[in-house]
PDB file of C-alpha atoms and ligand atoms in Angstrom:
ATOM      1  CA  MET A 234     -45.676  16.181 -16.458  1.00  0.00           C
ATOM      2  CA  ALA A 235     -45.257  13.307 -13.713  1.00  0.00           C
ATOM      3  CA  PHE A 236     -46.328  10.579 -15.564  1.00  0.00           C
ATOM      4  CA  ASP A 237     -44.115  12.022 -18.208  1.00  0.00           C
ATOM      5  CA  LEU A 238     -41.243  12.014 -15.688  1.00  0.00           C
ATOM      6  CA  HIS A 239     -42.001   8.847 -14.240  1.00  0.00           C
ATOM      7  CA  PHE A 240     -42.288   7.122 -17.604  1.00  0.00           C
ATOM      8  CA  PHE A 241     -38.704   8.890 -19.022  1.00  0.00           C
ATOM      9  CA  PHE A 242     -37.205   7.032 -15.400  1.00  0.00           C
ATOM     10  CA  LEU A 243     -38.557   3.859 -16.374  1.00  0.00           C
ATOM     11  CA  VAL A 244     -36.947   4.294 -20.112  1.00  0.00           C
ATOM     12  CA  CYS A 245     -33.793   4.920 -18.180  1.00  0.00           C
ATOM     13  CA  VAL A 246     -33.962   1.938 -15.872  1.00  0.00           C
ATOM     14  CA  MET A 247     -35.264  -0.506 -18.687  1.00  0.00           C
ATOM     15  CA  SER A 248     -32.541   1.336 -21.282  1.00  0.00           C
ATOM     16  CA  GLY A 249     -29.493   0.894 -18.512  1.00  0.00           C
ATOM     17  CA  LEU A 250     -29.525   4.704 -18.378  1.00  0.00           C
ATOM     18  CA  LEU A 251     -29.392   4.598 -14.555  1.00  0.00           C
ATOM     19  CA  SER A 252     -27.739   1.234 -14.005  1.00  0.00           C
ATOM     20  CA  GLY A 253     -24.467   2.183 -12.179  1.00  0.00           C
ATOM     21  CA  SER A 254     -25.525   5.544 -11.701  1.00  0.00           C
ATOM     22  CA  VAL A 255     -24.017   7.415  -8.681  1.00  0.00           C
ATOM     23  CA  ALA A 256     -25.921   6.482  -5.277  1.00  0.00           C
ATOM     24  CA  ILE A 257     -25.825   9.401  -2.854  1.00  0.00           C
ATOM     25  CA  SER A 258     -24.844   8.719   0.356  1.00  0.00           C
ATOM     26  CA  PRO A 259     -22.467  10.267   3.439  1.00  0.00           C
ATOM     27  CA  ASP A 260     -19.632   8.579   1.684  1.00  0.00           C
ATOM     28  CA  THR A 261     -20.129   9.494  -1.259  1.00  0.00           C
ATOM     29  CA  LYS A 262     -20.723  13.303  -0.806  1.00  0.00           C
ATOM     30  CA  SER A 263     -16.216  13.789  -2.183  1.00  0.00           C
ATOM     31  CA  VAL A 264     -17.204  12.415  -5.569  1.00  0.00           C
ATOM     32  CA  SER A 265     -15.818  15.147  -8.201  1.00  0.00           C
ATOM     33  CA  LEU A 266     -17.847  16.767  -9.587  1.00  0.00           C
ATOM     34  CA  LEU A 267     -16.306  15.888 -12.738  1.00  0.00           C
ATOM     35  CA  TYR A 268     -17.584  12.267 -11.647  1.00  0.00           C
ATOM     36  CA  LEU A 269     -20.961  13.439 -11.405  1.00  0.00           C
ATOM     37  CA  HIS A 270     -21.348  15.498 -14.717  1.00  0.00           C
ATOM     38  CA  ALA A 271     -19.806  11.826 -16.287  1.00  0.00           C
ATOM     39  CA  ASN A 272     -22.430  10.196 -14.818  1.00  0.00           C
ATOM     40  CA  PHE A 273     -25.000  11.779 -15.548  1.00  0.00           C
ATOM     41  CA  LEU A 274     -25.036  13.857 -18.717  1.00  0.00           C
ATOM     42  CA  PRO A 275     -26.437  10.835 -20.342  1.00  0.00           C
ATOM     43  CA  VAL A 276     -29.677  10.648 -18.274  1.00  0.00           C
ATOM     44  CA  LEU A 277     -29.482  14.566 -18.969  1.00  0.00           C
ATOM     45  CA  TRP A 278     -28.854  14.889 -22.690  1.00  0.00           C
ATOM     46  CA  ARG A 279     -32.161  11.759 -22.571  1.00  0.00           C
ATOM     47  CA  LEU A 280     -33.825  14.154 -20.156  1.00  0.00           C
ATOM     48  CA  LYS A 281     -33.969  16.934 -22.435  1.00  0.00           C
ATOM     49  CA  VAL A 282     -34.221  14.967 -25.773  1.00  0.00           C
ATOM     50  CA  SER A 283     -38.041  13.101 -23.983  1.00  0.00           C
ATOM     51  CA  ILE A 284     -38.865  16.517 -22.840  1.00  0.00           C
ATOM     52  CA  VAL A 285     -38.515  18.467 -26.467  1.00  0.00           C
ATOM     53  CA  ALA A 286     -39.741  14.837 -28.055  1.00  0.00           C
ATOM     54  CA  ASP A 287     -42.772  15.356 -25.756  1.00  0.00           C
ATOM     55  CA  HIS A 288     -44.061  18.607 -27.677  1.00  0.00           C
ATOM     56  CA  GLN A 289     -44.730  15.830 -30.580  1.00  0.00           C
ATOM     57  CA  CYS A 290     -47.222  13.650 -29.640  1.00  0.00           C
ATOM     58  CA  PRO A 291     -50.576  15.325 -29.307  1.00  0.00           C
ATOM     59  CA  ASP A 292     -51.538  15.586 -25.403  1.00  0.00           C
ATOM     60  CA  GLY A 293     -52.985  12.240 -23.726  1.00  0.00           C
ATOM     61  CA  TRP A 294     -50.159  10.471 -25.744  1.00  0.00           C
ATOM     62  CA  THR A 295     -47.141   8.983 -25.049  1.00  0.00           C
ATOM     63  CA  GLN A 296     -43.732   9.073 -27.146  1.00  0.00           C
ATOM     64  CA  LEU A 297     -41.441   6.042 -26.904  1.00  0.00           C
ATOM     65  CA  ASP A 298     -38.475   7.256 -29.789  1.00  0.00           C
ATOM     66  CA  ASP A 299     -40.245   8.320 -32.771  1.00  0.00           C
ATOM     67  CA  ARG A 300     -43.365   6.977 -31.719  1.00  0.00           C
ATOM     68  CA  CYS A 301     -46.816   7.926 -29.491  1.00  0.00           C
ATOM     69  CA  PHE A 302     -48.905   5.400 -28.025  1.00  0.00           C
ATOM     70  CA  ILE A 303     -52.648   5.975 -26.058  1.00  0.00           C
ATOM     71  CA  PHE A 304     -54.797   3.440 -24.392  1.00  0.00           C
ATOM     72  CA  LYS A 305     -58.210   3.885 -24.879  1.00  0.00           C
ATOM     73  CA  ASN A 306     -60.321   2.608 -22.402  1.00  0.00           C
ATOM     74  CA  GLU A 307     -63.272   1.837 -24.545  1.00  0.00           C
ATOM     75  CA  GLU A 308     -64.595  -1.740 -25.354  1.00  0.00           C
ATOM     76  CA  LYS A 309     -64.720  -2.275 -29.351  1.00  0.00           C
ATOM     77  CA  LYS A 310     -64.275  -5.175 -31.675  1.00  0.00           C
ATOM     78  CA  PHE A 311     -60.833  -5.642 -33.401  1.00  0.00           C
ATOM     79  CA  ILE A 312     -61.534  -4.100 -36.654  1.00  0.00           C
ATOM     80  CA  GLU A 313     -63.375  -0.773 -35.149  1.00  0.00           C
ATOM     81  CA  ALA A 314     -60.519  -0.425 -32.376  1.00  0.00           C
ATOM     82  CA  GLU A 315     -58.559  -0.211 -35.440  1.00  0.00           C
ATOM     83  CA  ASN A 316     -60.766   2.232 -37.402  1.00  0.00           C
ATOM     84  CA  ILE A 317     -60.337   4.733 -34.516  1.00  0.00           C
ATOM     85  CA  CYS A 318     -56.716   4.729 -34.345  1.00  0.00           C
ATOM     86  CA  LYS A 319     -56.975   5.212 -37.983  1.00  0.00           C
ATOM     87  CA  ASN A 320     -58.881   8.328 -37.255  1.00  0.00           C
ATOM     88  CA  PHE A 321     -56.141   9.180 -35.101  1.00  0.00           C
ATOM     89  CA  GLY A 322     -53.737   9.219 -37.733  1.00  0.00           C
ATOM     90  CA  GLY A 323     -52.149   5.625 -36.436  1.00  0.00           C
ATOM     91  CA  ASN A 324     -53.031   1.858 -35.883  1.00  0.00           C
ATOM     92  CA  LEU A 325     -53.475  -0.565 -33.562  1.00  0.00           C
ATOM     93  CA  VAL A 326     -50.487  -0.973 -31.659  1.00  0.00           C
ATOM     94  CA  SER A 327     -47.684  -3.226 -32.921  1.00  0.00           C
ATOM     95  CA  ILE A 328     -44.796  -4.155 -30.332  1.00  0.00           C
ATOM     96  CA  HIS A 329     -41.039  -4.619 -31.586  1.00  0.00           C
ATOM     97  CA  SER A 330     -39.021  -4.839 -28.354  1.00  0.00           C
ATOM     98  CA  GLU A 331     -39.952  -5.567 -24.434  1.00  0.00           C
ATOM     99  CA  LEU A 332     -39.330  -1.754 -23.774  1.00  0.00           C
ATOM    100  CA  GLU A 333     -42.635  -1.620 -25.861  1.00  0.00           C
ATOM    101  CA  ASN A 334     -44.328  -3.782 -24.695  1.00  0.00           C
ATOM    102  CA  GLU A 335     -43.348  -2.828 -20.569  1.00  0.00           C
ATOM    103  CA  VAL A 336     -44.396   0.845 -21.860  1.00  0.00           C
ATOM    104  CA  VAL A 337     -47.942  -0.577 -23.379  1.00  0.00           C
ATOM    105  CA  LYS A 338     -48.814  -2.435 -20.280  1.00  0.00           C
ATOM    106  CA  GLN A 339     -47.752   0.130 -18.081  1.00  0.00           C
ATOM    107  CA  LEU A 340     -49.774   2.609 -20.218  1.00  0.00           C
ATOM    108  CA  ILE A 341     -52.994  -0.287 -19.621  1.00  0.00           C
ATOM    109  CA  LYS A 342     -52.064  -0.117 -15.867  1.00  0.00           C
ATOM    110  CA  ALA A 343     -52.069   3.537 -15.360  1.00  0.00           C
ATOM    111  CA  ALA A 344     -55.080   4.095 -16.521  1.00  0.00           C
ATOM    112  CA  ASN A 345     -57.057   1.181 -14.495  1.00  0.00           C
ATOM    113  CA  ALA A 346     -56.891   0.273 -10.633  1.00  0.00           C
ATOM    114  CA  ASN A 347     -57.455  -3.360 -12.692  1.00  0.00           C
ATOM    115  CA  PHE A 348     -55.585  -4.121 -15.493  1.00  0.00           C
ATOM    116  CA  VAL A 349     -57.379  -5.007 -18.795  1.00  0.00           C
ATOM    117  CA  ASP A 350     -58.042  -6.688 -21.288  1.00  0.00           C
ATOM    118  CA  ALA A 351     -56.379  -4.812 -24.728  1.00  0.00           C
ATOM    119  CA  TRP A 352     -56.483  -5.300 -27.946  1.00  0.00           C
ATOM    120  CA  ILE A 353     -52.766  -5.054 -29.406  1.00  0.00           C
ATOM    121  CA  GLY A 354     -52.461  -4.533 -33.763  1.00  0.00           C
ATOM    122  CA  LEU A 355     -51.550  -8.475 -34.409  1.00  0.00           C
ATOM    123  CA  HIS A 356     -53.574 -10.875 -35.877  1.00  0.00           C
ATOM    124  CA  ASP A 357     -53.363 -13.393 -38.658  1.00  0.00           C
ATOM    125  CA  ALA A 358     -56.772 -12.969 -39.825  1.00  0.00           C
ATOM    126  CA  VAL A 359     -56.002 -12.905 -43.732  1.00  0.00           C
ATOM    127  CA  GLN A 360     -54.085 -16.462 -43.401  1.00  0.00           C
ATOM    128  CA  GLU A 361     -53.637 -18.658 -40.047  1.00  0.00           C
ATOM    129  CA  GLY A 362     -50.687 -18.679 -38.750  1.00  0.00           C
ATOM    130  CA  ASP A 363     -49.154 -15.794 -40.295  1.00  0.00           C
ATOM    131  CA  MET A 364     -48.592 -13.287 -37.810  1.00  0.00           C
ATOM    132  CA  MET A 365     -48.784  -9.544 -39.047  1.00  0.00           C
ATOM    133  CA  TRP A 366     -49.083  -6.257 -37.685  1.00  0.00           C
ATOM    134  CA  THR A 367     -52.452  -3.870 -38.860  1.00  0.00           C
ATOM    135  CA  ASP A 368     -49.239  -1.076 -39.351  1.00  0.00           C
ATOM    136  CA  GLY A 369     -48.115  -3.546 -42.069  1.00  0.00           C
ATOM    137  CA  PHE A 370     -44.523  -3.894 -39.455  1.00  0.00           C
ATOM    138  CA  SER A 371     -43.271  -7.429 -40.056  1.00  0.00           C
ATOM    139  CA  LYS A 372     -43.504  -9.352 -36.333  1.00  0.00           C
ATOM    140  CA  ASP A 373     -40.076  -9.342 -35.243  1.00  0.00           C
ATOM    141  CA  TYR A 374     -40.859  -9.617 -31.175  1.00  0.00           C
ATOM    142  CA  GLU A 375     -43.464 -11.453 -29.575  1.00  0.00           C
ATOM    143  CA  ASP A 376     -44.614 -12.878 -25.639  1.00  0.00           C
ATOM    144  CA  PHE A 377     -47.926 -15.273 -26.423  1.00  0.00           C
ATOM    145  CA  GLY A 378     -48.681 -16.753 -23.176  1.00  0.00           C
ATOM    146  CA  ASN A 379     -48.707 -20.163 -22.254  1.00  0.00           C
ATOM    147  CA  GLY A 380     -50.246 -22.300 -24.995  1.00  0.00           C
ATOM    148  CA  GLU A 381     -50.810 -19.238 -27.514  1.00  0.00           C
ATOM    149  CA  PRO A 382     -51.512 -18.212 -29.829  1.00  0.00           C
ATOM    150  CA  SER A 383     -54.349 -20.701 -30.135  1.00  0.00           C
ATOM    151  CA  GLY A 384     -56.610 -20.757 -32.788  1.00  0.00           C
ATOM    152  CA  ALA A 385     -57.744 -17.411 -32.696  1.00  0.00           C
ATOM    153  CA  ASP A 386     -57.249 -14.835 -35.016  1.00  0.00           C
ATOM    154  CA  CYS A 387     -56.874 -11.228 -32.990  1.00  0.00           C
ATOM    155  CA  MET A 388     -54.430 -10.529 -30.070  1.00  0.00           C
ATOM    156  CA  LYS A 389     -55.129  -8.857 -27.053  1.00  0.00           C
ATOM    157  CA  ILE A 390     -53.138  -7.895 -23.388  1.00  0.00           C
ATOM    158  CA  LYS A 391     -54.819 -10.397 -21.195  1.00  0.00           C
ATOM    159  CA  SER A 392     -55.076  -9.198 -17.881  1.00  0.00           C
ATOM    160  CA  SER A 393     -54.284 -12.511 -16.553  1.00  0.00           C
ATOM    161  CA  ASP A 394     -51.296 -13.170 -16.753  1.00  0.00           C
ATOM    162  CA  LYS A 395     -50.243  -9.880 -19.227  1.00  0.00           C
ATOM    163  CA  GLN A 396     -49.313 -11.678 -22.369  1.00  0.00           C
ATOM    164  CA  TRP A 397     -50.364 -12.135 -25.339  1.00  0.00           C
ATOM    165  CA  HIS A 398     -53.716 -14.260 -26.445  1.00  0.00           C
ATOM    166  CA  ALA A 399     -55.596 -15.274 -29.392  1.00  0.00           C
ATOM    167  CA  ASN A 400     -59.031 -14.439 -29.172  1.00  0.00           C
ATOM    168  CA  SER A 401     -62.043 -13.766 -31.063  1.00  0.00           C
ATOM    169  CA  CYS A 402     -61.601 -10.335 -33.058  1.00  0.00           C
ATOM    170  CA  THR A 403     -65.677  -9.628 -32.689  1.00  0.00           C
ATOM    171  CA  GLU A 404     -65.062  -9.893 -28.735  1.00  0.00           C
ATOM    172  CA  GLU A 405     -65.301  -6.369 -27.134  1.00  0.00           C
ATOM    173  CA  ASN A 406     -62.075  -5.192 -25.592  1.00  0.00           C
ATOM    174  CA  ALA A 407     -60.053  -1.446 -24.529  1.00  0.00           C
ATOM    175  CA  PHE A 408     -57.238  -1.406 -27.331  1.00  0.00           C
ATOM    176  CA  VAL A 409     -53.823   0.942 -27.245  1.00  0.00           C
ATOM    177  CA  CYS A 410     -53.280   2.928 -30.642  1.00  0.00           C
ATOM    178  CA  CYS A 411     -50.109   4.078 -31.875  1.00  0.00           C
ATOM    179  CA  LYS A 412     -48.806   6.252 -34.802  1.00  0.00           C
ATOM    180  CA  LYS A 413     -46.061   8.402 -35.985  1.00  0.00           C
ATOM    181  CA  VAL A 414     -44.641  11.455 -34.439  1.00  0.00           C
ATOM    182  CA  ASP A 415     -46.112  14.347 -36.650  1.00  0.00           C
TER     183      ASP A 415
HETATM  184 CA1   CA B 105     -55.437 -17.711 -35.470  1.00  0.00          CA
END
């Protein structure tokens, strides 16, 4: 739960829900209950939604909106990692926003004292330059590192700059899976 709440806080910050909320200090003690209520109601509502929604992802998975995410610290080739994710009922993770990108990086970071390279589900193995996600979603967001994507066909988040880099699909890396909530 501690991680869930930390994660919830991250989500709130990333989505701006906490921006401008009440900072409790001696001179704000006179702030009215109505003001507090008005400021925290959206946060409390989001917390309630988050807690209820958490029950929809299996233990060990992290929920964001209608998807569950998990980092697997096992070094696998791209296709092996995708098949493991499929066995969970999902695919290698697809990333569609800065928030999702940050959440994926936080999952990798949370499991490792040192950030490790990790596969995401993006590749251009079918046709060079035609990037696609293994879950079938189209690419509507990207966070490539300098000079990327290079010629290699499978994308990973690289530990050095925490951005996306093309690598040989036969390289072995940890990976992140995602799936729809049940
Ligand atoms: Ca390529």
